[in-house]
XYZ file of N, CA and C in Angstrom:
456
model
N 64.734 104.918 88.117
C 65.783 104.079 87.938
C 65.604 102.575 87.473
N 64.385 102.293 88.073
C 64.158 100.736 87.944
C 63.724 100.278 86.359
N 63.575 101.527 85.728
C 63.354 100.987 84.317
C 64.489 101.469 83.448
N 65.687 101.504 84.131
C 67.062 101.773 83.556
C 67.340 100.587 82.468
N 67.551 100.793 81.253
C 67.841 99.752 80.191
C 69.220 100.530 79.448
N 70.305 99.889 79.569
C 71.293 100.541 78.658
C 71.758 99.285 77.623
N 72.095 99.696 76.388
C 72.515 98.717 75.461
C 73.667 99.237 74.813
N 74.931 98.664 74.583
C 76.122 99.163 74.024
C 76.352 98.148 72.991
N 77.457 98.546 72.202
C 78.053 97.261 71.127
C 77.816 95.949 71.729
N 78.460 95.890 72.806
C 78.863 94.253 73.288
C 77.777 94.115 74.506
N 77.155 95.062 75.094
C 76.646 94.795 76.553
C 75.063 95.138 76.584
N 74.382 94.465 77.450
C 72.901 94.807 77.577
C 72.721 94.653 79.144
N 72.095 95.777 79.452
C 72.078 96.024 80.906
C 70.625 96.417 81.363
N 70.130 95.661 82.236
C 68.675 95.909 82.764
C 68.554 95.392 84.121
N 67.360 95.649 84.556
C 66.812 95.074 85.941
C 67.437 93.720 86.269
N 67.929 93.468 87.322
C 68.369 91.933 87.423
C 67.385 91.167 87.087
N 66.305 90.911 88.134
C 65.189 89.936 87.852
C 64.730 89.764 86.266
N 64.419 90.948 85.723
C 63.846 90.919 84.276
C 64.906 90.262 83.378
N 66.256 90.765 83.512
C 67.353 90.220 82.829
C 67.710 88.783 83.125
N 67.550 88.238 84.224
C 67.758 86.884 84.518
C 66.537 86.083 83.703
N 65.408 86.608 83.850
C 64.258 86.004 83.309
C 64.332 86.015 81.874
N 64.787 87.095 81.167
C 64.968 87.236 79.827
C 65.746 86.132 79.027
N 67.029 85.988 79.663
C 68.017 85.078 79.203
C 67.939 83.573 79.906
N 67.115 83.478 80.831
C 66.641 82.127 81.369
C 67.588 81.462 82.332
N 68.055 82.447 83.056
C 68.933 81.812 84.293
C 68.322 82.109 85.574
N 68.720 81.543 86.692
C 68.484 81.707 88.090
C 69.305 82.930 88.711
N 68.696 83.798 89.342
C 69.501 84.746 89.780
C 70.539 84.492 90.880
N 70.087 83.766 91.888
C 70.861 83.484 93.093
C 72.162 83.037 92.452
N 72.407 81.979 91.825
C 73.387 81.456 91.459
C 74.280 82.501 90.602
N 73.707 83.219 89.851
C 74.462 84.066 88.891
C 75.039 85.103 89.946
N 74.328 85.635 90.948
C 74.826 86.605 91.877
C 76.076 86.219 92.666
N 75.993 84.707 93.080
C 77.094 84.082 93.782
C 78.189 83.891 92.935
N 78.102 83.807 91.731
C 79.263 83.713 90.842
C 80.017 84.910 90.655
N 79.049 85.954 90.552
C 79.668 87.478 90.089
C 80.373 87.942 91.430
N 79.724 87.652 92.602
C 80.334 88.349 93.880
C 81.186 87.277 94.483
N 82.474 87.401 94.035
C 83.689 86.587 94.392
C 84.652 87.305 95.602
N 85.275 86.677 96.220
C 86.134 87.473 97.172
C 87.170 88.446 96.273
N 87.552 88.244 95.077
C 88.163 89.075 94.198
C 87.503 90.275 93.830
N 86.209 90.101 93.458
C 85.484 91.268 92.721
C 84.805 91.890 93.937
N 84.736 91.520 95.111
C 84.224 92.325 96.239
C 85.301 93.121 97.331
N 86.546 92.749 96.788
C 87.641 93.135 97.839
C 87.666 94.713 98.221
N 87.154 95.511 97.214
C 87.172 96.923 97.668
C 85.700 97.437 97.993
N 84.831 96.531 98.074
C 83.319 97.003 98.331
C 83.172 97.016 99.965
N 82.126 97.379 100.266
C 81.785 97.493 101.856
C 81.852 96.028 102.659
N 82.432 96.110 103.599
C 82.745 94.721 104.402
C 81.616 93.639 104.344
N 80.320 94.076 104.547
C 79.331 93.273 104.472
C 78.918 92.661 102.983
N 79.877 93.189 101.928
C 79.611 92.535 100.585
C 80.766 91.638 100.286
N 81.730 91.548 101.172
C 82.924 90.717 100.751
C 82.910 89.352 101.141
N 83.791 88.398 100.660
C 83.714 87.116 100.889
C 82.950 86.071 100.051
N 82.863 84.690 100.239
C 82.286 83.861 99.429
C 80.829 83.830 99.608
N 80.081 83.615 98.653
C 78.752 83.653 98.622
C 77.973 82.259 98.294
N 77.125 81.886 99.341
C 76.370 80.623 99.039
C 75.008 81.168 98.400
N 74.322 80.289 98.051
C 73.006 80.703 97.241
C 72.081 81.482 98.293
N 72.150 80.981 99.664
C 71.216 81.782 100.587
C 71.750 83.317 100.696
N 73.080 83.382 100.818
C 73.478 84.674 101.008
C 73.404 85.721 99.655
N 73.569 84.972 98.376
C 73.408 85.558 97.389
C 71.629 86.186 97.228
N 70.910 85.201 97.645
C 69.464 85.624 97.565
C 69.276 86.798 98.434
N 69.912 86.695 99.813
C 69.591 87.815 100.760
C 70.172 89.237 99.909
N 71.432 88.957 99.513
C 71.875 90.195 98.744
C 71.068 90.897 97.895
N 70.462 90.086 96.874
C 69.427 90.467 95.863
C 68.257 91.087 96.675
N 67.808 90.731 97.760
C 66.600 91.299 98.370
C 67.072 92.683 99.195
N 68.261 92.726 99.688
C 68.851 93.842 100.240
C 68.978 94.973 99.123
N 69.495 94.660 98.089
C 69.904 95.493 96.848
C 68.449 96.091 96.386
N 67.598 95.276 96.220
C 66.114 95.643 95.424
C 65.580 96.669 96.677
N 65.838 96.645 97.714
C 65.156 97.484 98.897
C 65.906 98.861 98.900
N 67.337 98.876 98.631
C 68.100 100.226 98.779
C 68.719 100.801 97.349
N 68.402 100.103 96.378
C 68.954 100.678 95.033
C 68.320 99.967 94.030
N 68.997 100.386 92.777
C 68.380 99.743 91.539
C 69.826 99.064 91.171
N 69.569 97.770 90.955
C 70.760 96.872 90.763
C 70.203 96.137 89.133
N 71.326 96.234 88.405
C 71.153 95.828 87.220
C 72.196 94.755 86.638
N 71.660 93.877 85.899
C 72.581 92.755 85.440
C 73.099 93.108 84.046
N 74.418 92.858 83.876
C 75.196 93.351 82.709
C 75.257 91.892 82.032
N 74.946 91.865 80.767
C 75.316 90.476 79.934
C 75.950 91.052 78.711
N 76.774 90.080 78.238
C 77.473 90.305 76.965
C 76.483 89.995 75.784
N 76.828 89.997 74.626
C 75.885 89.644 73.503
C 75.766 88.292 73.343
N 76.355 87.294 74.072
C 75.902 85.914 73.945
C 75.091 85.623 75.209
N 74.840 86.665 76.098
C 73.958 86.757 77.140
C 74.565 85.933 78.345
N 75.755 86.134 78.446
C 76.435 85.603 79.353
C 76.611 86.601 80.399
N 76.158 86.418 81.689
C 76.312 87.634 82.757
C 77.919 87.734 83.082
N 78.284 89.337 82.942
C 79.472 89.867 83.242
C 79.446 90.773 84.191
N 78.548 91.176 84.746
C 78.534 92.134 86.100
C 77.476 92.595 86.475
N 77.714 93.574 87.230
C 76.293 94.267 87.944
C 76.485 95.798 87.886
N 75.486 96.649 87.645
C 75.517 98.080 87.676
C 74.413 98.412 89.038
N 75.081 99.178 89.794
C 74.127 99.576 90.943
C 73.979 101.018 90.868
N 72.668 101.503 90.890
C 72.377 103.012 91.005
C 71.548 103.323 92.194
N 72.111 104.469 92.854
C 71.493 104.760 94.041
C 71.008 106.509 93.748
N 69.817 106.647 93.937
C 69.451 108.043 93.951
C 69.508 109.023 94.997
N 70.040 110.142 94.991
C 70.400 111.047 96.104
C 69.744 112.401 95.703
N 68.593 112.531 96.410
C 67.920 113.854 95.956
C 68.706 115.147 96.215
N 68.683 115.811 95.347
C 69.428 117.227 95.456
C 68.591 118.455 95.889
N 67.320 118.345 94.950
C 66.130 119.321 95.223
C 64.956 118.525 95.089
N 63.827 119.195 95.126
C 62.391 118.472 95.028
C 62.617 117.970 93.563
N 63.103 118.319 92.733
C 62.953 117.878 91.225
C 64.408 117.309 90.425
N 65.446 117.404 91.364
C 66.643 116.841 90.770
C 67.402 115.900 91.671
N 67.961 114.941 91.143
C 68.858 113.941 91.789
C 70.209 113.686 91.149
N 71.015 113.301 92.065
C 72.224 112.932 91.644
C 72.123 111.202 91.705
N 72.775 110.530 90.821
C 72.752 108.982 90.896
C 74.114 108.464 91.260
N 74.372 107.930 92.361
C 75.610 107.354 92.731
C 75.596 105.940 92.024
N 76.663 105.673 91.227
C 76.916 104.661 90.407
C 77.946 103.906 90.866
N 77.819 102.526 90.735
C 78.689 101.427 91.150
C 78.631 100.228 90.194
N 79.795 99.524 89.904
C 79.685 98.524 89.171
C 80.797 97.502 89.306
N 80.480 96.306 89.054
C 81.199 95.149 89.227
C 81.345 94.300 88.042
N 82.536 94.050 87.681
C 82.647 93.299 86.546
C 83.152 91.756 87.058
N 82.649 90.931 86.302
C 83.165 89.337 86.887
C 84.749 89.076 86.534
N 85.259 88.317 87.260
C 86.674 88.061 87.080
C 87.104 87.685 85.768
N 86.157 86.860 85.320
C 86.437 86.230 83.742
C 86.201 87.301 82.669
N 85.794 88.328 83.030
C 85.550 89.357 82.190
C 86.443 90.530 82.263
N 87.440 90.388 82.973
C 88.278 91.572 83.364
C 89.259 91.935 82.206
N 89.673 93.100 82.014
C 90.517 93.330 80.810
C 89.906 93.242 79.468
N 88.719 93.304 79.299
C 87.855 93.312 77.974
C 87.453 94.829 77.733
N 87.757 95.791 78.560
C 86.978 96.992 78.396
C 85.495 97.164 78.622
N 84.938 96.270 79.282
C 83.432 96.173 79.509
C 83.224 97.347 80.448
N 83.932 97.618 81.512
C 83.654 98.730 82.466
C 83.644 100.099 81.809
N 84.759 100.463 80.812
C 84.511 101.582 79.981
C 83.308 101.711 79.243
N 82.942 100.670 78.618
C 81.837 100.583 77.689
C 80.559 100.755 78.505
N 80.453 100.090 79.684
C 79.412 100.077 80.444
C 79.002 101.581 80.707
N 80.123 102.053 81.256
C 79.986 103.646 81.912
C 79.684 104.585 80.933
N 80.152 104.386 79.730
C 79.815 105.254 78.364
C 78.384 105.026 78.200
N 77.926 103.798 78.110
C 76.294 103.695 77.978
C 75.590 104.195 79.040
N 75.994 104.021 80.234
C 75.400 104.641 81.519
C 75.147 106.025 81.489
N 76.289 106.752 80.972
C 76.473 108.226 80.775
C 75.415 108.675 79.800
N 75.339 107.973 78.690
C 74.509 108.332 77.610
C 72.856 108.204 78.042
N 72.630 107.000 78.817
C 71.157 106.960 79.510
C 71.083 108.172 80.153
N 71.941 108.304 80.949
C 71.759 109.397 82.111
C 71.253 110.870 81.448
N 71.878 111.033 80.387
C 71.625 112.151 79.726
C 70.274 112.250 79.251
N 69.674 111.275 79.023
C 68.139 111.292 78.495
C 67.061 111.563 79.599
N 67.667 111.618 81.056
C 66.692 111.494 82.167
C 66.480 112.535 82.751
N 64.984 113.156 82.786
C 64.740 114.403 83.363
C 64.904 114.442 84.744
N 65.596 115.354 85.153
C 65.786 115.598 86.612
C 67.246 115.064 87.202
N 67.740 114.113 86.466
C 68.988 113.603 86.748
C 70.230 114.606 86.319
N 70.831 115.208 87.278
C 71.772 116.155 86.958
C 73.064 115.781 87.016
N 73.410 114.467 87.690
C 74.820 114.325 87.762
C 75.042 113.014 88.132
N 75.948 111.999 87.779
C 76.503 110.835 88.096
C 77.628 111.025 88.911
N 77.632 110.188 90.046
C 78.743 110.328 90.936
C 79.503 108.831 91.089
N 80.560 108.730 90.940
C 81.257 107.382 91.027
C 82.439 107.504 91.936
N 82.734 106.424 92.738
C 83.893 106.243 93.420
C 84.841 104.958 93.317
N 85.861 104.985 93.527
C 86.765 103.854 93.578
C 87.654 103.808 94.703
N 87.964 102.426 95.082
C 89.181 102.322 96.060
C 90.299 102.708 95.386
N 91.117 103.408 96.130
C 92.510 104.041 95.707
C 93.336 103.163 95.159
N 93.259 101.910 95.610
C 94.135 100.739 95.184
C 93.876 100.173 93.555
N 92.549 100.407 93.287
C 92.120 99.913 92.149
C 92.390 100.743 90.762
N 93.600 100.587 90.386
C 94.207 101.441 89.313
C 93.210 101.446 87.939
N 92.843 99.995 87.779
C 92.103 99.928 86.420
C 90.793 100.598 86.649
N 89.889 100.730 87.766
C 88.768 101.351 87.793
C 88.963 102.977 87.705
N 90.157 103.277 88.383
C 90.440 104.794 88.447
C 90.594 105.274 87.019
N 91.213 104.541 86.194
C 91.473 104.808 84.678
C 90.021 104.976 84.099
N 89.060 103.880 84.378
C 87.942 103.691 83.881
C 86.995 105.209 84.167
N 87.044 105.575 85.220
C 86.099 106.706 85.778
C 86.850 107.946 85.010
N 88.018 108.069 85.039
C 88.842 109.291 84.649
C 88.638 109.124 82.954
N 88.678 108.115 82.297
C 88.456 108.265 80.857
C 86.986 108.612 80.714
N 85.906 108.344 81.503
C 84.646 108.753 81.357
C 84.128 109.997 82.070
N 85.016 110.528 82.362
C 84.718 111.951 82.811
C 84.066 111.959 84.278
């Protein structure tokens, strides 16, 4: 999963540190700007609230240890979200990938989530042993429910 790269018409998605370096930004302030109280409201309690640079750095370290976290940028190289992939082994040779995403508040309503998931599904179809993608959403998040339904 660490080599996951997704490109769509409007988005580029790749490993957080590599993408931050590629576009010349610092990762901790970027993460602090993406993880706002509104974007994290439906996420686990430990992810909610305001982010200082120190908390954002800790969040990056934690994600790198437990999952594959990818930075989403638009074609102008502006960070617009995060894609998180976590492998769940099904057999010795197959895995399910749990997929989560977060779109920056300033990018809501642009169709990025749908485009992102379509790109992720296309990428997943090329990965040997990856048999399924599983996504979940908070029952109150109607927009994300529609995105998941639309993308199957």
